[in-house]
Short mmCIF file of C-alpha atoms and ligand atoms in Angstrom, two decimals:
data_model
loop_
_atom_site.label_atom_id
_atom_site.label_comp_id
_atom_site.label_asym_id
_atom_site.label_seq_id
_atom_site.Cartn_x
_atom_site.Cartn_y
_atom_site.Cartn_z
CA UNK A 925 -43.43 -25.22 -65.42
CA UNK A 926 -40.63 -27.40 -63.96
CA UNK A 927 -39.54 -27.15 -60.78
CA UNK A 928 -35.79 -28.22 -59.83
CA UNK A 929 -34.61 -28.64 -56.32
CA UNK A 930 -31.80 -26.52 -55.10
CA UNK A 931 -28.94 -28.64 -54.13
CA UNK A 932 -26.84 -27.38 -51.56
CA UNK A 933 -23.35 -27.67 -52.61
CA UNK A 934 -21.45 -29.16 -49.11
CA UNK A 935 -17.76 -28.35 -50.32
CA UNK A 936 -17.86 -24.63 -49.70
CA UNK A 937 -19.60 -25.66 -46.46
CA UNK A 938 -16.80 -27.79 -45.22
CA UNK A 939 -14.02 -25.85 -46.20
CA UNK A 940 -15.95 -22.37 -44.19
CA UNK A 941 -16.43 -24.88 -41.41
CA UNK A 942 -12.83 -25.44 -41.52
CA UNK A 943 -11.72 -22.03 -41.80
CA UNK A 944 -13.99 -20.58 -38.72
CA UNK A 945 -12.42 -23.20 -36.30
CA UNK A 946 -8.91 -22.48 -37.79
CA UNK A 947 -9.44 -18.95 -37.01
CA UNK A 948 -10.70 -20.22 -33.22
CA UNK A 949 -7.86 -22.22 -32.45
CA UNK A 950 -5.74 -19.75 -33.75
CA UNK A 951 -7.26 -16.79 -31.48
CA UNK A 952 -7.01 -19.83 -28.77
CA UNK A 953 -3.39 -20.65 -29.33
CA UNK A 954 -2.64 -16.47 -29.24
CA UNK A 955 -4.37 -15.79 -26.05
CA UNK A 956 -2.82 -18.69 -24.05
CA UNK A 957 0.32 -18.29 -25.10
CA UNK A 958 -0.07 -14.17 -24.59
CA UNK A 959 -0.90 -15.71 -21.39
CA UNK A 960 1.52 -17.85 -20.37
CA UNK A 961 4.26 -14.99 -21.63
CA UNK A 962 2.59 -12.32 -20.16
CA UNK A 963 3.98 -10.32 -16.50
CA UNK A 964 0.93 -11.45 -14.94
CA UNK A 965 1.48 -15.00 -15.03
CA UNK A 966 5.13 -14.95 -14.53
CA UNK A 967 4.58 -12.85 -11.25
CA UNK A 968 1.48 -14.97 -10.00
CA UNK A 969 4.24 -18.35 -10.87
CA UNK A 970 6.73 -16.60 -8.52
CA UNK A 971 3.77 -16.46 -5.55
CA UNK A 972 2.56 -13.12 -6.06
CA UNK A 973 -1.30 -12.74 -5.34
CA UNK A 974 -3.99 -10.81 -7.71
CA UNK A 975 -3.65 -7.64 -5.83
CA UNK A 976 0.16 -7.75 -5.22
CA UNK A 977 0.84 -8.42 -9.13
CA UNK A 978 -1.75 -5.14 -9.81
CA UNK A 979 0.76 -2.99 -7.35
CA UNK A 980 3.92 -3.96 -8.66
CA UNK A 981 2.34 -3.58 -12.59
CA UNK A 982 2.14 -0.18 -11.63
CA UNK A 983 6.41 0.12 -11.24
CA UNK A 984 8.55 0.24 -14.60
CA UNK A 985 10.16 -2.09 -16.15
CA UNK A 986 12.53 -2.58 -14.31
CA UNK A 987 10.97 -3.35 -10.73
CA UNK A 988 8.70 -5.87 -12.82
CA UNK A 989 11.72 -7.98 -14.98
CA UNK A 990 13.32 -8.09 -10.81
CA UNK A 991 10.32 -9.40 -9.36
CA UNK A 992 9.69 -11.91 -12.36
CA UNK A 993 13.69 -13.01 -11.95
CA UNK A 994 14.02 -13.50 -8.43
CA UNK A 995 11.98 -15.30 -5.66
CA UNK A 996 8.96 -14.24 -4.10
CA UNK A 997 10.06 -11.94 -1.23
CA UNK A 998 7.58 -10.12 0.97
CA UNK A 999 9.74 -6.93 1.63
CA UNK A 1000 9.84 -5.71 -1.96
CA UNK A 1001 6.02 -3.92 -2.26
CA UNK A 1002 6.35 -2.41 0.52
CA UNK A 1003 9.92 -1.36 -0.19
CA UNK A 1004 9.47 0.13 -3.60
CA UNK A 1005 6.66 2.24 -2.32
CA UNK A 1006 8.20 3.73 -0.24
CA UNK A 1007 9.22 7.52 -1.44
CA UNK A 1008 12.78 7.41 -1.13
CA UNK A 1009 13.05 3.82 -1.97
CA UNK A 1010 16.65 3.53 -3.93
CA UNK A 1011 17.19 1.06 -6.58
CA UNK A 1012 20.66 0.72 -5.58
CA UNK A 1013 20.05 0.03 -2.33
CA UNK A 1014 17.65 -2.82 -2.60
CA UNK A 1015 19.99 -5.09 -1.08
CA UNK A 1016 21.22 -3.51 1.88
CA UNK A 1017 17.36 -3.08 2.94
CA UNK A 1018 16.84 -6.51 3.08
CA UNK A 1019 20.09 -7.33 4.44
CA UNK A 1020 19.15 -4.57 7.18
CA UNK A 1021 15.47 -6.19 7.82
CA UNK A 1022 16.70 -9.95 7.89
CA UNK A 1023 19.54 -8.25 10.74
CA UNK A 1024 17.71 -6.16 12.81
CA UNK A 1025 13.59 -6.94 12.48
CA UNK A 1026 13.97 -11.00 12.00
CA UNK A 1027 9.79 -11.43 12.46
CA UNK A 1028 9.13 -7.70 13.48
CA UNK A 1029 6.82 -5.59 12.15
CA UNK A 1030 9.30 -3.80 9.52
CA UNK A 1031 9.00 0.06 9.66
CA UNK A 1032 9.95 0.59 5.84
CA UNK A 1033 10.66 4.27 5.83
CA UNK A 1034 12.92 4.07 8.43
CA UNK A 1035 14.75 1.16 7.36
CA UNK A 1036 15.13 3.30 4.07
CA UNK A 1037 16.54 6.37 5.69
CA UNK A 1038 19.27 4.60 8.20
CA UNK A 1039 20.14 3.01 4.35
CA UNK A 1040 20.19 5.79 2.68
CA UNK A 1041 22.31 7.68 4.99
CA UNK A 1042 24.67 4.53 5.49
CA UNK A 1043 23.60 4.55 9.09
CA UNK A 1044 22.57 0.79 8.74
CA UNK A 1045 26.76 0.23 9.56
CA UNK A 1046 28.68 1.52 12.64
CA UNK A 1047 29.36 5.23 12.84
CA UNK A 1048 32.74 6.11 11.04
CA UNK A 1049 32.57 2.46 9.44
CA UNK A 1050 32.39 2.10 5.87
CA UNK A 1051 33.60 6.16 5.39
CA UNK A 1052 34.01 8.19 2.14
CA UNK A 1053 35.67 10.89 1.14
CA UNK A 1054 32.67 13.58 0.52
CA UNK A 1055 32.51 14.88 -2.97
CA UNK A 1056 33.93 18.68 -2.84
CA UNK A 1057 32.89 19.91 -5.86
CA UNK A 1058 29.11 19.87 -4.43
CA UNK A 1059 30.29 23.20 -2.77
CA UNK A 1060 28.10 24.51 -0.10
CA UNK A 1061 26.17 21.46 -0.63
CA UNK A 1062 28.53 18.91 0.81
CA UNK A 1063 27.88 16.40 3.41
CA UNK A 1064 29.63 15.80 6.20
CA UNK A 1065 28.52 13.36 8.68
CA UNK A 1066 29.85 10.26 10.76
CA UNK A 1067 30.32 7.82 7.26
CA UNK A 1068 31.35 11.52 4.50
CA UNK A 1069 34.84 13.14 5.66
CA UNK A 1070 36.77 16.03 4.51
CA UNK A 1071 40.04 15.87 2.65
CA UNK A 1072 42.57 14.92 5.20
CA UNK A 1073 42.99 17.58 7.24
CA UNK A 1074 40.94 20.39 5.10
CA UNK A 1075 40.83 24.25 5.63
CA UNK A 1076 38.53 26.49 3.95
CA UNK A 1077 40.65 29.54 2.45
CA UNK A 1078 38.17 32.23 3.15
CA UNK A 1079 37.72 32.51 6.85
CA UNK A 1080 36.72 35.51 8.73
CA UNK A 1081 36.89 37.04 11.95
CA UNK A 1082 33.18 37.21 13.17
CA UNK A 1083 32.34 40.71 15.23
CA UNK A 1084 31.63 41.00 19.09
CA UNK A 1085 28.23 42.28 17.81
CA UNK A 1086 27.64 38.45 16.58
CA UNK A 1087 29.67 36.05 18.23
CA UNK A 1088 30.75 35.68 21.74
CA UNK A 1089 35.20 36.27 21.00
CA UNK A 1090 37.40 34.10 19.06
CA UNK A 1091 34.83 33.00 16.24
CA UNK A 1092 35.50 32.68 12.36
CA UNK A 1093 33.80 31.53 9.66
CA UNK A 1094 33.48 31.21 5.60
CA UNK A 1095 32.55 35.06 4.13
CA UNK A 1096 29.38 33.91 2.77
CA UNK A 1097 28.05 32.52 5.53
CA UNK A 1098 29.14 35.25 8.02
CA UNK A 1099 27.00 37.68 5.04
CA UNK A 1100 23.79 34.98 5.36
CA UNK A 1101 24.20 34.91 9.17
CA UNK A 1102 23.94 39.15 9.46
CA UNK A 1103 21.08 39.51 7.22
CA UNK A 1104 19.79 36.78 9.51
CA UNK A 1105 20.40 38.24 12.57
CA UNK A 1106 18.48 41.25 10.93
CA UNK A 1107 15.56 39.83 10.62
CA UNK A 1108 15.75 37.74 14.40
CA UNK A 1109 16.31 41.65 15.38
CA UNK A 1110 13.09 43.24 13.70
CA UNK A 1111 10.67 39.97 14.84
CA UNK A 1112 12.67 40.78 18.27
CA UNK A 1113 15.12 38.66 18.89
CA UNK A 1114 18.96 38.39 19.43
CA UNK A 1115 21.49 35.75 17.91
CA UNK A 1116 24.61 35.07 19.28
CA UNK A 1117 27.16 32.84 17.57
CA UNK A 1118 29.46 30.77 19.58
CA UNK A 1119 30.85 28.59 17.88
CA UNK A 1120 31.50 28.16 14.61
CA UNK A 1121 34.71 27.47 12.32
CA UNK A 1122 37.22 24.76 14.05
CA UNK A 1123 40.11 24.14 12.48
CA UNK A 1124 41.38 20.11 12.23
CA UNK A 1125 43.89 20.65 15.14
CA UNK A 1126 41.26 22.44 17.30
CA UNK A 1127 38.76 19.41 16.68
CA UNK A 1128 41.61 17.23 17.06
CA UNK A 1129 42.26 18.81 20.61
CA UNK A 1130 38.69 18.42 21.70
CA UNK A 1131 37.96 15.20 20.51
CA UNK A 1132 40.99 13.86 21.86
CA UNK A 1133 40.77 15.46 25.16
CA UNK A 1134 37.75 13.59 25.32
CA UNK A 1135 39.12 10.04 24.33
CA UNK A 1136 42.09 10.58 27.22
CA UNK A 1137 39.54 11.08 29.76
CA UNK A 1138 36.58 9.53 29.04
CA UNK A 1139 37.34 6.52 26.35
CA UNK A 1140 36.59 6.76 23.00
CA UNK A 1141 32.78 5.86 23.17
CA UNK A 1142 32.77 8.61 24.92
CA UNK A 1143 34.53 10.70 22.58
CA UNK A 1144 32.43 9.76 20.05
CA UNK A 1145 29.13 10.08 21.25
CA UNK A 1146 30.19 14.31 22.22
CA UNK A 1147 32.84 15.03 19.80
CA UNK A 1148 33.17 14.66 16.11
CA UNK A 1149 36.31 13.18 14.69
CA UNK A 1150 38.65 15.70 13.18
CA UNK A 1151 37.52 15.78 9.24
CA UNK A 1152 34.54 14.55 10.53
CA UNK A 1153 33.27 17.53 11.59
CA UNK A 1154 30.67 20.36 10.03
CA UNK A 1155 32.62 22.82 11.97
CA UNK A 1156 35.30 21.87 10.17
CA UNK A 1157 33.56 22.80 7.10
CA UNK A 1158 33.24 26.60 8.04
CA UNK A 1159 29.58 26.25 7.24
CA UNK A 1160 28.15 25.43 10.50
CA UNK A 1161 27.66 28.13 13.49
CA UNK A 1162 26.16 27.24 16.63
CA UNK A 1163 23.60 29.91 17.70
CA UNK A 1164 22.14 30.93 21.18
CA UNK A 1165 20.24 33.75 22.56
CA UNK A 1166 21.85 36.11 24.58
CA UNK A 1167 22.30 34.18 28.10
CA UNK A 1168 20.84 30.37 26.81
CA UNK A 1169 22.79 27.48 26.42
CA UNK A 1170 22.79 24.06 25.57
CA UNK A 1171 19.82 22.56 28.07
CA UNK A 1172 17.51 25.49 27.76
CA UNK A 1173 17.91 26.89 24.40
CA UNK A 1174 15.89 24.71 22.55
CA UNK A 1175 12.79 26.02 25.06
CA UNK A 1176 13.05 29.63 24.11
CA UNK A 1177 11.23 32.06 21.07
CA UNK A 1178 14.30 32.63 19.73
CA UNK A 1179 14.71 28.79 19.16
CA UNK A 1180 11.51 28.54 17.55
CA UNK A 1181 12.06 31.83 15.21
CA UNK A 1182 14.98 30.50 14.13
CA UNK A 1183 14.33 27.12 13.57
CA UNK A 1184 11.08 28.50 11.33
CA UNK A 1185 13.35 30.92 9.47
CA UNK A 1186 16.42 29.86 9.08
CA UNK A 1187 15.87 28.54 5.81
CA UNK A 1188 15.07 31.80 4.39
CA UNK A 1189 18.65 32.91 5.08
CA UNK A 1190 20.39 29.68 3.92
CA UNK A 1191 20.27 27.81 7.11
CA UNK A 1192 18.99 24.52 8.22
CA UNK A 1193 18.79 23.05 11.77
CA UNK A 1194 21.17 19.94 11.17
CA UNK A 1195 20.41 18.05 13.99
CA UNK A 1196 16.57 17.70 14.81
CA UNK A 1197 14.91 16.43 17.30
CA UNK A 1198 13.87 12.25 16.84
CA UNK A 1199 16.56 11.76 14.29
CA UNK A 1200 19.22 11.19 16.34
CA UNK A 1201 19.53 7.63 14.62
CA UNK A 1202 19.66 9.15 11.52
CA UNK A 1203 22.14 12.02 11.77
CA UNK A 1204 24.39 9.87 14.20
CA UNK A 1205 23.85 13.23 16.50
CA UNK A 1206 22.07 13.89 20.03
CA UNK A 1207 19.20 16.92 19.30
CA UNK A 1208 21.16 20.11 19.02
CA UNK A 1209 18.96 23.15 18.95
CA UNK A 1210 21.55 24.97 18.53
CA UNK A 1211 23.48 23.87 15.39
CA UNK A 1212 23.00 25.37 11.95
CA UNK A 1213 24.26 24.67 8.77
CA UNK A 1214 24.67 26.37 5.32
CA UNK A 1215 23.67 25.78 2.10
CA UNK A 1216 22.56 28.47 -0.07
CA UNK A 1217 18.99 29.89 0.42
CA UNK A 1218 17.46 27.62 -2.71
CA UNK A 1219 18.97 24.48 -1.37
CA UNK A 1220 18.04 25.04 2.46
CA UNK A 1221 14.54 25.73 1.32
CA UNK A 1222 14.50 22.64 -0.54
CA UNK A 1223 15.49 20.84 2.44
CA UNK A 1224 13.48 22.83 4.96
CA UNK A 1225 9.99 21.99 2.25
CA UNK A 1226 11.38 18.58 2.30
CA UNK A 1227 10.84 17.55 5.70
CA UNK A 1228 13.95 15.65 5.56
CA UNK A 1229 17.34 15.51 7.45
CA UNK A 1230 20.21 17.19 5.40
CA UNK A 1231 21.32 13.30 5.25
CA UNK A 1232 18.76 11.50 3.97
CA UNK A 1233 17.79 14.42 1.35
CA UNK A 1234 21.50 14.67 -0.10
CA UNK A 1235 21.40 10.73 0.00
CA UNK A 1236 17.89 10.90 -2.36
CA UNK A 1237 18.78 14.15 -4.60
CA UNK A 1238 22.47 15.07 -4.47
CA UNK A 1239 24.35 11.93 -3.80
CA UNK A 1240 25.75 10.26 -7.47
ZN1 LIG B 221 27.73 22.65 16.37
#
């Protein structure tokens, strides 16, 4: 019996040899340059750390392609956390934080609400004419007028069993305000309007009374400018208890009732308390506003001023 040696044939050898560390430096070549293209990278390049890339990954595209285009800036996390953060705004945050908080801690959410509302500029700086056609919805503040000189068409004498003499105001809101006294009346309390619709020349009147007197910082700080003002709208009533006024109203039950139901009726308290900065108004207990009972629970559930929401869900 013969016995022949196997001879290993090297060729095939070689050319698998060759293949396996094509394939290598091929998966090599992929992954670094998957790498090198990849968000990651281009975000850790611009100076953003492990943890920092991970939060802004998190954002769509858009936030990401920003971050990878522009230098590293230590405001934009924070800002694009933030709930109400507004693309289209981005700018005038920063702007606002380099201005006012140089090396200050930076309190985001309120640097986003003064931004929102346009309160970042000078009250009746910067000013718009609101956008009508939101209906009850529209905003009217220190930076949204009316139409020069506006006048709602359906005004109506208000009864001496609601409003202290002399008041009018829009139809529906005089219906919202009786079913609302309804209710103050079976939980056991008593609304009073008074006052409510102004006219442009009555505004005009007060607001320039005020000027002659007292100066126009003066003016402004008490008085809204005619077109300026929610009374003007015929949407706004100012609302007392029998007897109360402005120092002691916001004390009373009826005050906290109202401010706790008013939304169920269409109302919302315009001018909280601690927002001052935001609204451009001192705390008035005593000023309500109309929108529709869907919208003013909306903004009630919202937490928000009627400002800042309209600025995050109505404005466009
Ligand atoms: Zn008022």
């Amino acid at each position: 019996m013969s016995y022949t040696k196997r001879r290993i044939k090297k060729g095939p050898i070689i050319i698998l040899c060759m293949l396996v560390l094509v394939i290598i430096l091929v998966v090599i070549g992929i992954n670094l340059y998957k790498k090198y293209t990849s968000d990651e990278y281009k975000l850790s390049e611009k100076g953003y750390k492990e943890d920092e890339i991970n939060e802004i990954l998190k954002f769509d595209e858009k936030y990401i392609t920003y971050a990878i285009n522009h230098d590293y800036e230590d405001d934009f996390i924070p800002l694009i956390k933030e709930k109400y953060f507004l693309w289209k705004n981005y700018d005038k945050y920063i702007k606002y934080i380099d201005d006012v908080y140089g090396n200050k801690k930076v309190d985001y959410d309120k640097v986003i609400a003064l931004v929102n509302v346009g309160a970042n500029n000078e009250p009746y700086t910067h000013t718009k004419k609101t956008n009508m056609d939101k209906g009850y919805a529209i905003l009217v503040n220190k930076y949204n007028s009316l139409p020069d000189k506006y006048a709602p068409e359906d005004i109506v004498e208000m009864s001496n069993w609601y409003a202290y003499p002399n008041n009018r105001i829009r139809k529906d809101v005089y219906d919202a305000f009786k079913e609302m006294s309804e209710g103050a009346k079976e939980a056991g309390y008593t609304l009073i309007v008074n006052s409510s619709y102004r006219s442009y020349e009555e505004q005009k009147e007060i607001y320039d009374d005020y000027e002659d007197s007292r100066g126009k910082e003066y003016a402004d700080t008490y008085a809204a400018r005619p077109d300026f003002s929610e009374h003007q709208t015929g949407l706004s009533l100012d609302i007392f208890s029998p007897g109360a006024n402005m120092s002691n109203f916001a004390e009373t039950e009826t005050f906290k009732w109202l401010s706790e139901n008013c939304y169920k009726y269409g109302f919302i308290l315009r001018y909280p308390e601690g927002k001052e900065d935001i609204t451009g108004y001192s705390y008035e207990a005593w000023h309500y506003r109309y929108l529709g009972k869907e919208l003013a629970k909306k903004v009630y559930d919202s937490g928000l001023t009627y400002d800042e929401y309209y600025a995050y869900y109505l404005d466009d």
